[in-house]
Short mmCIF file of C-alpha atoms in Angstrom, two decimals:
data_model
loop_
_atom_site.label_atom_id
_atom_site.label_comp_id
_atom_site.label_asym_id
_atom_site.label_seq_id
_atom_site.Cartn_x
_atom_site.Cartn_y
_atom_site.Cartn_z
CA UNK A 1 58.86 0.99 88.31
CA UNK A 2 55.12 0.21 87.97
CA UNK A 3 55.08 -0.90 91.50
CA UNK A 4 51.57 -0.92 91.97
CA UNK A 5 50.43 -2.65 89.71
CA UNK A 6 53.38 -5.13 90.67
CA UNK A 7 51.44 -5.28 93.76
CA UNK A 8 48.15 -5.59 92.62
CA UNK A 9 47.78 -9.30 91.37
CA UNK A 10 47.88 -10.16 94.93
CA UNK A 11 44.87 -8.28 95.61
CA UNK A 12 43.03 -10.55 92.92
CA UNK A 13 43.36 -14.20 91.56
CA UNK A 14 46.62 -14.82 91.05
CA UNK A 15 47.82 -14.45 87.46
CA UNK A 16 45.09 -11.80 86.66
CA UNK A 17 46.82 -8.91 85.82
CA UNK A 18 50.39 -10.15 86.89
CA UNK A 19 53.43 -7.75 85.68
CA UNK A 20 56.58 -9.06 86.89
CA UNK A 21 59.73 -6.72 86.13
CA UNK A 22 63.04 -9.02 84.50
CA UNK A 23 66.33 -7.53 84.92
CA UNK A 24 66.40 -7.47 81.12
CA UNK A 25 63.65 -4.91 81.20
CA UNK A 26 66.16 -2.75 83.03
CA UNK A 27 69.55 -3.14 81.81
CA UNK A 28 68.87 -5.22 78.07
CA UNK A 29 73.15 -5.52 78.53
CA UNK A 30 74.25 -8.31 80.54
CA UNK A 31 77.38 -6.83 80.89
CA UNK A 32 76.29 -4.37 83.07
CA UNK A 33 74.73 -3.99 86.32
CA UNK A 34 73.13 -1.26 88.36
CA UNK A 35 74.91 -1.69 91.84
CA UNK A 36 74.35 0.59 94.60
CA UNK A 37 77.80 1.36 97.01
CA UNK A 38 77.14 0.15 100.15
CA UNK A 39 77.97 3.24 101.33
CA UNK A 40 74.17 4.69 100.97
CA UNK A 41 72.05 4.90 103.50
CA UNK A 42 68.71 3.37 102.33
CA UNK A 43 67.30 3.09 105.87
CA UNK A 44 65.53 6.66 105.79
CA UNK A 45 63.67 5.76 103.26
CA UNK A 46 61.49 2.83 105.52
CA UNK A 47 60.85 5.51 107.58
CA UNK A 48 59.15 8.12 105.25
CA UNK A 49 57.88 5.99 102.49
CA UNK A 50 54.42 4.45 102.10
CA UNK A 51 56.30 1.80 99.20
CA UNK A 52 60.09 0.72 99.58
CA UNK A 53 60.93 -0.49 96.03
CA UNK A 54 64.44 -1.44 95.44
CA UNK A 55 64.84 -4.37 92.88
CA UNK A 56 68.14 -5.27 90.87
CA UNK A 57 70.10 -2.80 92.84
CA UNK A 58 72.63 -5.49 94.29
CA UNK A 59 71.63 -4.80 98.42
CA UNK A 60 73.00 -6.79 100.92
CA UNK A 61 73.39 -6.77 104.32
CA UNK A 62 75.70 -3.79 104.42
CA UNK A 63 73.34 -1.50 103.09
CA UNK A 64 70.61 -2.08 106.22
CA UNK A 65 73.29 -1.83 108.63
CA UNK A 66 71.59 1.53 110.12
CA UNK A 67 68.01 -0.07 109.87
CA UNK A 68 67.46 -1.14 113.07
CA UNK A 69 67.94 2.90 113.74
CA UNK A 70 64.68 3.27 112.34
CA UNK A 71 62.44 3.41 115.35
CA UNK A 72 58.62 3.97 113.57
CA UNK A 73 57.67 3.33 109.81
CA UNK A 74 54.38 4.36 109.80
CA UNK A 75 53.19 4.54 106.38
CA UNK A 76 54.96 1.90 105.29
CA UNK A 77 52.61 -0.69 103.51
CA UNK A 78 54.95 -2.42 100.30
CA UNK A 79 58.07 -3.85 100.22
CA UNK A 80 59.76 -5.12 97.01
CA UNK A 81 63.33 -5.86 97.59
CA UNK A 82 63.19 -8.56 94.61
CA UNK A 83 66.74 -9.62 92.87
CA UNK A 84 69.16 -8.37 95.15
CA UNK A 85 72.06 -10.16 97.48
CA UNK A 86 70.06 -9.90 101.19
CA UNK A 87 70.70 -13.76 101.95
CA UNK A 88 70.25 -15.21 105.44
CA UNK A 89 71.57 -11.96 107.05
CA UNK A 90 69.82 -9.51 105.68
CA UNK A 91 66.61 -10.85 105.70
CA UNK A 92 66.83 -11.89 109.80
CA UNK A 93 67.79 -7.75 109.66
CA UNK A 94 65.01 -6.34 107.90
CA UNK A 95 62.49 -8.38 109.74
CA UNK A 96 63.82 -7.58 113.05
CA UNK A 97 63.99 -3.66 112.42
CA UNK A 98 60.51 -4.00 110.72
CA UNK A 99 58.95 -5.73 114.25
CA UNK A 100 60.96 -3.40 116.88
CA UNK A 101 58.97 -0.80 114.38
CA UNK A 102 55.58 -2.12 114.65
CA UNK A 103 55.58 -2.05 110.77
CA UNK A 104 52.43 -2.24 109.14
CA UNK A 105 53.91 -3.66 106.25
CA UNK A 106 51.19 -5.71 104.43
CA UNK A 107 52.90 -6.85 101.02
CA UNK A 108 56.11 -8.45 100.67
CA UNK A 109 58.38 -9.31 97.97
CA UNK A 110 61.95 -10.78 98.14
CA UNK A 111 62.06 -13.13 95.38
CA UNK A 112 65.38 -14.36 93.59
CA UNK A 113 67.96 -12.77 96.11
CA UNK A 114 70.82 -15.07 95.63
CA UNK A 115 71.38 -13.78 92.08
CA UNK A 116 74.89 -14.63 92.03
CA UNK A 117 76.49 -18.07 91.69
CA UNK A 118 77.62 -18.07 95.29
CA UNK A 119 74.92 -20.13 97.36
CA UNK A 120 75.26 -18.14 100.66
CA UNK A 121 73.45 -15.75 98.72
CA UNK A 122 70.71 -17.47 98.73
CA UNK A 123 67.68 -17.13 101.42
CA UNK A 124 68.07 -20.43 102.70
CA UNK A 125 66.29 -22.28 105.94
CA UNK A 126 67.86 -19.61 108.43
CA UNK A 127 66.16 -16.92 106.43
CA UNK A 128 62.98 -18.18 105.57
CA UNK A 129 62.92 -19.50 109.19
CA UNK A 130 63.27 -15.62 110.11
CA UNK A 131 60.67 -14.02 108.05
CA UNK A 132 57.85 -16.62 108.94
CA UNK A 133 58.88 -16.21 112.21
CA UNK A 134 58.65 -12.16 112.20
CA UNK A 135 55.50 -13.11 110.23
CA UNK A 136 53.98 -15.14 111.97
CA UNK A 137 54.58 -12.70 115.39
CA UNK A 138 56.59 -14.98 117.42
CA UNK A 139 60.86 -14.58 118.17
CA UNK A 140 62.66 -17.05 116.75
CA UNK A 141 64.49 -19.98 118.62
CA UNK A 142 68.00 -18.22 118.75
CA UNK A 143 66.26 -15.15 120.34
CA UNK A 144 65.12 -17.38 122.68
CA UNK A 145 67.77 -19.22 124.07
CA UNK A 146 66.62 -22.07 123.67
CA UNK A 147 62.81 -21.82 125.58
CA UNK A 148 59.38 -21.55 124.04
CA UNK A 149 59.69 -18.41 121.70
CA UNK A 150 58.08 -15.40 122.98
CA UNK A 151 55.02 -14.09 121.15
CA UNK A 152 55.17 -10.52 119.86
CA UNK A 153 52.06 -10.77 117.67
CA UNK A 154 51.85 -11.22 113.63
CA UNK A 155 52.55 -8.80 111.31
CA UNK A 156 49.39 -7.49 109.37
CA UNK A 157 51.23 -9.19 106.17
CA UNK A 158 48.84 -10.11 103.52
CA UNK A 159 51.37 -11.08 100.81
CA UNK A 160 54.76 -12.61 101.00
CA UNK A 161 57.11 -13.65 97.53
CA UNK A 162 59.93 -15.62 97.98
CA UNK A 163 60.21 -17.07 94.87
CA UNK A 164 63.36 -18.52 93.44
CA UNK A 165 65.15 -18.75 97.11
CA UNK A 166 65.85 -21.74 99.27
CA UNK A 167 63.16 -22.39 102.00
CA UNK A 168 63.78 -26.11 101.43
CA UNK A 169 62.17 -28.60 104.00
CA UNK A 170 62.82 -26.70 107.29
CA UNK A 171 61.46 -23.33 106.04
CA UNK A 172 58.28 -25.43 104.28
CA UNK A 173 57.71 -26.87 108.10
CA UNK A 174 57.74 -23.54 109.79
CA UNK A 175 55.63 -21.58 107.12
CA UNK A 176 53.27 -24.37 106.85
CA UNK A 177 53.00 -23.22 111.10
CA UNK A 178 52.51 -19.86 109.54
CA UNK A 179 49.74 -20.40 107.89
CA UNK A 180 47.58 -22.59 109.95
CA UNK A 181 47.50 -19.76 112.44
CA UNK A 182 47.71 -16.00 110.35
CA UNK A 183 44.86 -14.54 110.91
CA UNK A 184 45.56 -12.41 107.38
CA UNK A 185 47.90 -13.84 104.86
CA UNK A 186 46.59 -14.27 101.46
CA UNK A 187 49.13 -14.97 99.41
CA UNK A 188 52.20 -17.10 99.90
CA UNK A 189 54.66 -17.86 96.81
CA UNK A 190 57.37 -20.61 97.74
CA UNK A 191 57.74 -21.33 94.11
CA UNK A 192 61.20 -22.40 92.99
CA UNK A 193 62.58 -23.09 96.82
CA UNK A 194 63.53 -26.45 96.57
CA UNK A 195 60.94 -27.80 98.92
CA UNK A 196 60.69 -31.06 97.59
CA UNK A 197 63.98 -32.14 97.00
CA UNK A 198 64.86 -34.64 99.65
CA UNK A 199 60.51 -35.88 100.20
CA UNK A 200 57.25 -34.60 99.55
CA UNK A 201 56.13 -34.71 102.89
CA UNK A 202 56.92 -30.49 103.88
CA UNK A 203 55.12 -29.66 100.73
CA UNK A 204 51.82 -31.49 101.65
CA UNK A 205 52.06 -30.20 105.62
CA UNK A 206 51.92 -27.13 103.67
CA UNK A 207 49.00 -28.13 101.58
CA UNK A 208 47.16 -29.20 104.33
CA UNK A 209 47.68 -25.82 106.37
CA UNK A 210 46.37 -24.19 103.28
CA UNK A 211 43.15 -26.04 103.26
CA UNK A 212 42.95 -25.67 106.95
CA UNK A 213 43.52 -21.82 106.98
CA UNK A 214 40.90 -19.16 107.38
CA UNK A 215 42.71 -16.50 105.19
CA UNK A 216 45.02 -17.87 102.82
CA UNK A 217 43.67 -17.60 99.46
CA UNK A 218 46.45 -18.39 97.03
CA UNK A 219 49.70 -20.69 97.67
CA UNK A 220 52.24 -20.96 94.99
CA UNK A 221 54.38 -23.87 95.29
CA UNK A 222 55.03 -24.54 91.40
CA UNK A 223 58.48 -25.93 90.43
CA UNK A 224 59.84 -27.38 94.02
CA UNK A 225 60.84 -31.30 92.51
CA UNK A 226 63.59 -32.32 90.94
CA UNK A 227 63.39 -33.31 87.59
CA UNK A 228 65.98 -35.48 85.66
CA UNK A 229 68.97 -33.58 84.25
CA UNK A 230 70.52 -31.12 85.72
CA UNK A 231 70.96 -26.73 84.32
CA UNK A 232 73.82 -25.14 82.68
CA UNK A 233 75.05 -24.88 86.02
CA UNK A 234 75.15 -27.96 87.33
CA UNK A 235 71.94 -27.67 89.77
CA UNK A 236 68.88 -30.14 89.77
CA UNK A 237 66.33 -28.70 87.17
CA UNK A 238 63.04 -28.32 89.21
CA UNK A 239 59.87 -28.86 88.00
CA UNK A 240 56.41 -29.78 88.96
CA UNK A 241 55.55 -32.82 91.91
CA UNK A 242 55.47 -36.06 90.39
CA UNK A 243 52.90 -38.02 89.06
CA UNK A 244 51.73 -39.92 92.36
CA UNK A 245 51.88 -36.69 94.33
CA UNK A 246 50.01 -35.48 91.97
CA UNK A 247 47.12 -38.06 92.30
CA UNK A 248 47.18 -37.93 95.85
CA UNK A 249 46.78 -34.20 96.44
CA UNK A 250 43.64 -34.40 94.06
CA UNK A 251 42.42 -37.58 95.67
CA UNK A 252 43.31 -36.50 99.08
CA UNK A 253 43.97 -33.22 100.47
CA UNK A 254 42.23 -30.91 98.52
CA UNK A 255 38.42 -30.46 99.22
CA UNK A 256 36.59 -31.00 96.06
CA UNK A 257 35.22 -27.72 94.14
CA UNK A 258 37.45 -25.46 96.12
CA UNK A 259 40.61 -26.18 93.88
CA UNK A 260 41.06 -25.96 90.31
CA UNK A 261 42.78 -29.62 89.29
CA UNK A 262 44.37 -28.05 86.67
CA UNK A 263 46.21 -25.68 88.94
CA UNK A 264 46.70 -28.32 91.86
CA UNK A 265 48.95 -30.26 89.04
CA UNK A 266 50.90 -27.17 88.73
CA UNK A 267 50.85 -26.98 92.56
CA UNK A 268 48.89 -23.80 92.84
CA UNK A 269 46.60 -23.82 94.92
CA UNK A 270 43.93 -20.54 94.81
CA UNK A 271 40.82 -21.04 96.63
CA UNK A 272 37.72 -20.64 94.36
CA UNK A 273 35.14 -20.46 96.78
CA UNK A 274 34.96 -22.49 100.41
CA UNK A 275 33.02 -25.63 100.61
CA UNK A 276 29.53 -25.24 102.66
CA UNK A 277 30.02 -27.93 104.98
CA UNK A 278 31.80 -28.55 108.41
CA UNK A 279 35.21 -30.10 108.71
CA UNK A 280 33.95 -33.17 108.87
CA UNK A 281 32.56 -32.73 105.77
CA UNK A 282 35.19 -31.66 103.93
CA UNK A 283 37.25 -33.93 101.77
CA UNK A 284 40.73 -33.38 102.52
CA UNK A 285 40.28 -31.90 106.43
CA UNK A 286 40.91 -35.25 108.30
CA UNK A 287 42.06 -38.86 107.51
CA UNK A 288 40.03 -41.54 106.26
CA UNK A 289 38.51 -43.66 108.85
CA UNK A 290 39.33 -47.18 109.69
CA UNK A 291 43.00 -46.51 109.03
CA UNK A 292 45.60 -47.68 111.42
CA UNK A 293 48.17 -44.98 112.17
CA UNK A 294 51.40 -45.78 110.47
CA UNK A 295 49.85 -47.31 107.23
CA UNK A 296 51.69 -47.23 104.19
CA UNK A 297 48.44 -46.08 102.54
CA UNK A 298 47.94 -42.11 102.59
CA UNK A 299 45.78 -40.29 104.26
CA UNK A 300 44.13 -37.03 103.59
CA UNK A 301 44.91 -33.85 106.02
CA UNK A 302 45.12 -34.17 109.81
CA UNK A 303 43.65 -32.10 112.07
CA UNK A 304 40.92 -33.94 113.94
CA UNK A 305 40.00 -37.40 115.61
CA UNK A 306 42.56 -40.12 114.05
CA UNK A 307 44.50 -36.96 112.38
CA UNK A 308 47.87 -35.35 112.86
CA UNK A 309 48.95 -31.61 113.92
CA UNK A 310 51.66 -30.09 114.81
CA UNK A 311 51.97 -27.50 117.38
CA UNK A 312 52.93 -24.02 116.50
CA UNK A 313 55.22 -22.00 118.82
CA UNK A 314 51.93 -19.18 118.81
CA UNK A 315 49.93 -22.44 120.21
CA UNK A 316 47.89 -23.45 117.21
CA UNK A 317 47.71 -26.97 115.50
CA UNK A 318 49.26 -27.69 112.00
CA UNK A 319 47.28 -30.23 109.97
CA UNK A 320 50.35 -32.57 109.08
CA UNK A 321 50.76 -35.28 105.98
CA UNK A 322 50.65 -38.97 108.04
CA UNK A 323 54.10 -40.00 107.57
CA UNK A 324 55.50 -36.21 108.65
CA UNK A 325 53.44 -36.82 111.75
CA UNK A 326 55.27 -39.86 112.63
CA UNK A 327 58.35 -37.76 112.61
CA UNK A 328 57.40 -33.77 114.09
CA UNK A 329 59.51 -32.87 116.63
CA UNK A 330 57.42 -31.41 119.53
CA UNK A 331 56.54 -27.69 119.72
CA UNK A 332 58.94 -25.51 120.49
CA UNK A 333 62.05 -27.75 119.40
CA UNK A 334 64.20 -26.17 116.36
#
């Protein structure tokens, strides 16, 4: 339903033009749902069509089973599999079917699949893990076994939605990888994945990688803190980063002029225009000088003389927040 011009707010600022289809748009009744047996075979369908679009239809892993059947998708281009059940095992299924295939898959959308109350439903680290990793065009550390993760080169993805899943801390490491080294993402939503709920430090390597990237454009981490109270369900209620975060990514680790503060407080980040000067230059590309590593005060991003980066399994550096830097693991390690 209308799913190009679903698609077509990531081709401009973001929030220009935006439609986003509710459930309630579909079925208005709550007490039903549109659920599709498991028994249907959707996998033909990545193999003939140019857009796969499949929202509030209930999928999970069952229904991809004969995916990784699907040898060549070669006009496939969207991919909106928004409010459905994939979790952690359907996700690390659809992105393994869609690399053995050489997709050319360019817009992504898989926001809100853990619709139901039960949280293995949700995408969680293990899936979010997965799809950077497809993503990004290296295997993932299972695949592996264990040794430096063979590269298979990225996917030509220029959007990705995960909205209103799980990435959490682990996930914000690895996509924050992602992104430093993607030679064509765009657009990255994390909004509403719980990012920030044990420290800020994930979210501001992934700041930092945004600032640092040659493609990204537009990186939506709104509501990833938790706020005080709690929902009708018992979870947190997450909300926006808190006040000194706040201060510090405007102070800090976003280059003046090329961020809008207003949408920085919101924790959007959409590049208005890049700054004229070298890195060195740039506010926000390396730490202050003078500053002893392991200070309490902050520092700005990392990425050259005095700075922090973390190494990427494709080989690249990852500007890193000071105090994550202190604790990355070493490239390679899970």
């Amino acid at each position: 339903i209308n799913s190009q011009r679903l698609h077509c707010h990531f081709r401009t600022l973001y929030g220009k033009d935006e439609m986003d289809i509710e459930h309630g748009d579909i079925m208005p009744d709550e007490r039903y749902n549109v659920c599709l047996p498991t028994e249907v075979d959707i996998s033909q369908a990545f193999a003939v069509a140019t857009s796969v679009d499949l929202q509030h239809l209930e999928l999970c892993p069952a229904h991809l089973d004969r995916l990784c059947l699907v040898t060549d998708m070669p006009v496939l281009t969207h991919l909106n599999l928004n409010n459905n059940l994939l979790g952690d095992a359907g996700v690390e299924m659809l992105f393994r079917a869609l690399v053995d295939a050489n997709s050319s898959v360019v817009h992504v959308a898989l926001a809100s699949n853990g619709i139901g109350d039960e949280v293995d439903n949700f995408i969680q680290e293990r899936g979010s893990i997965a799809i950077a990793d497809a993503i990004g065009g290296y295997a993932s550390h299972e695949e592996a076994d264990g040794e430096e993760a063979p590269q298979t080169g990225p996917l030509p993805v220029l959007s990705v939605d995960l909205r209103g899943n799980r990435s959490r801390e682990l996930g914000a490491r690895r996509w924050a990888e992602v992104v430093a080294a993607h030679p064509d993402l765009k657009f990255l939503c994390l909004a509403q994945n719980e990012l920030g709920m044990l420290s800020e430090e994930r979210f501001l390597d992934l700041v930092c990688a945004a600032v640092a990237s040659a493609s990204l454009s537009v990186l939506d981490l709104q509501d990833n803190f938790p706020q005080e109270g709690t929902d009708v369900k018992g979870r947190p209620i997450m909300g926006p980063p808190p006040t000194e975060v706040i201060e510090d990514l405007l102070a800090d680790y976003t280059p003046a002029g090329e961020f809008a503060a207003e949408d920085v407080r919101r924790a959007v980040f959409i590049r208005r225009h890049r700054g004229g000067g070298g890195a060195a230059e740039k506010k926000g590309r390396q730490p202050q000088q003078g500053q002893q590593q392991g200070s309490a005060q902050r520092h700005s991003c990392g990425g050259t003389s005095g700075g922090a980066a973390a190494g990427t399994p494709g080989g690249a550096s990852v500007p890193m927040s000071p105090s994550a830097a202190s604790l990355a693991p070493s490239a390679g390690s899970p």
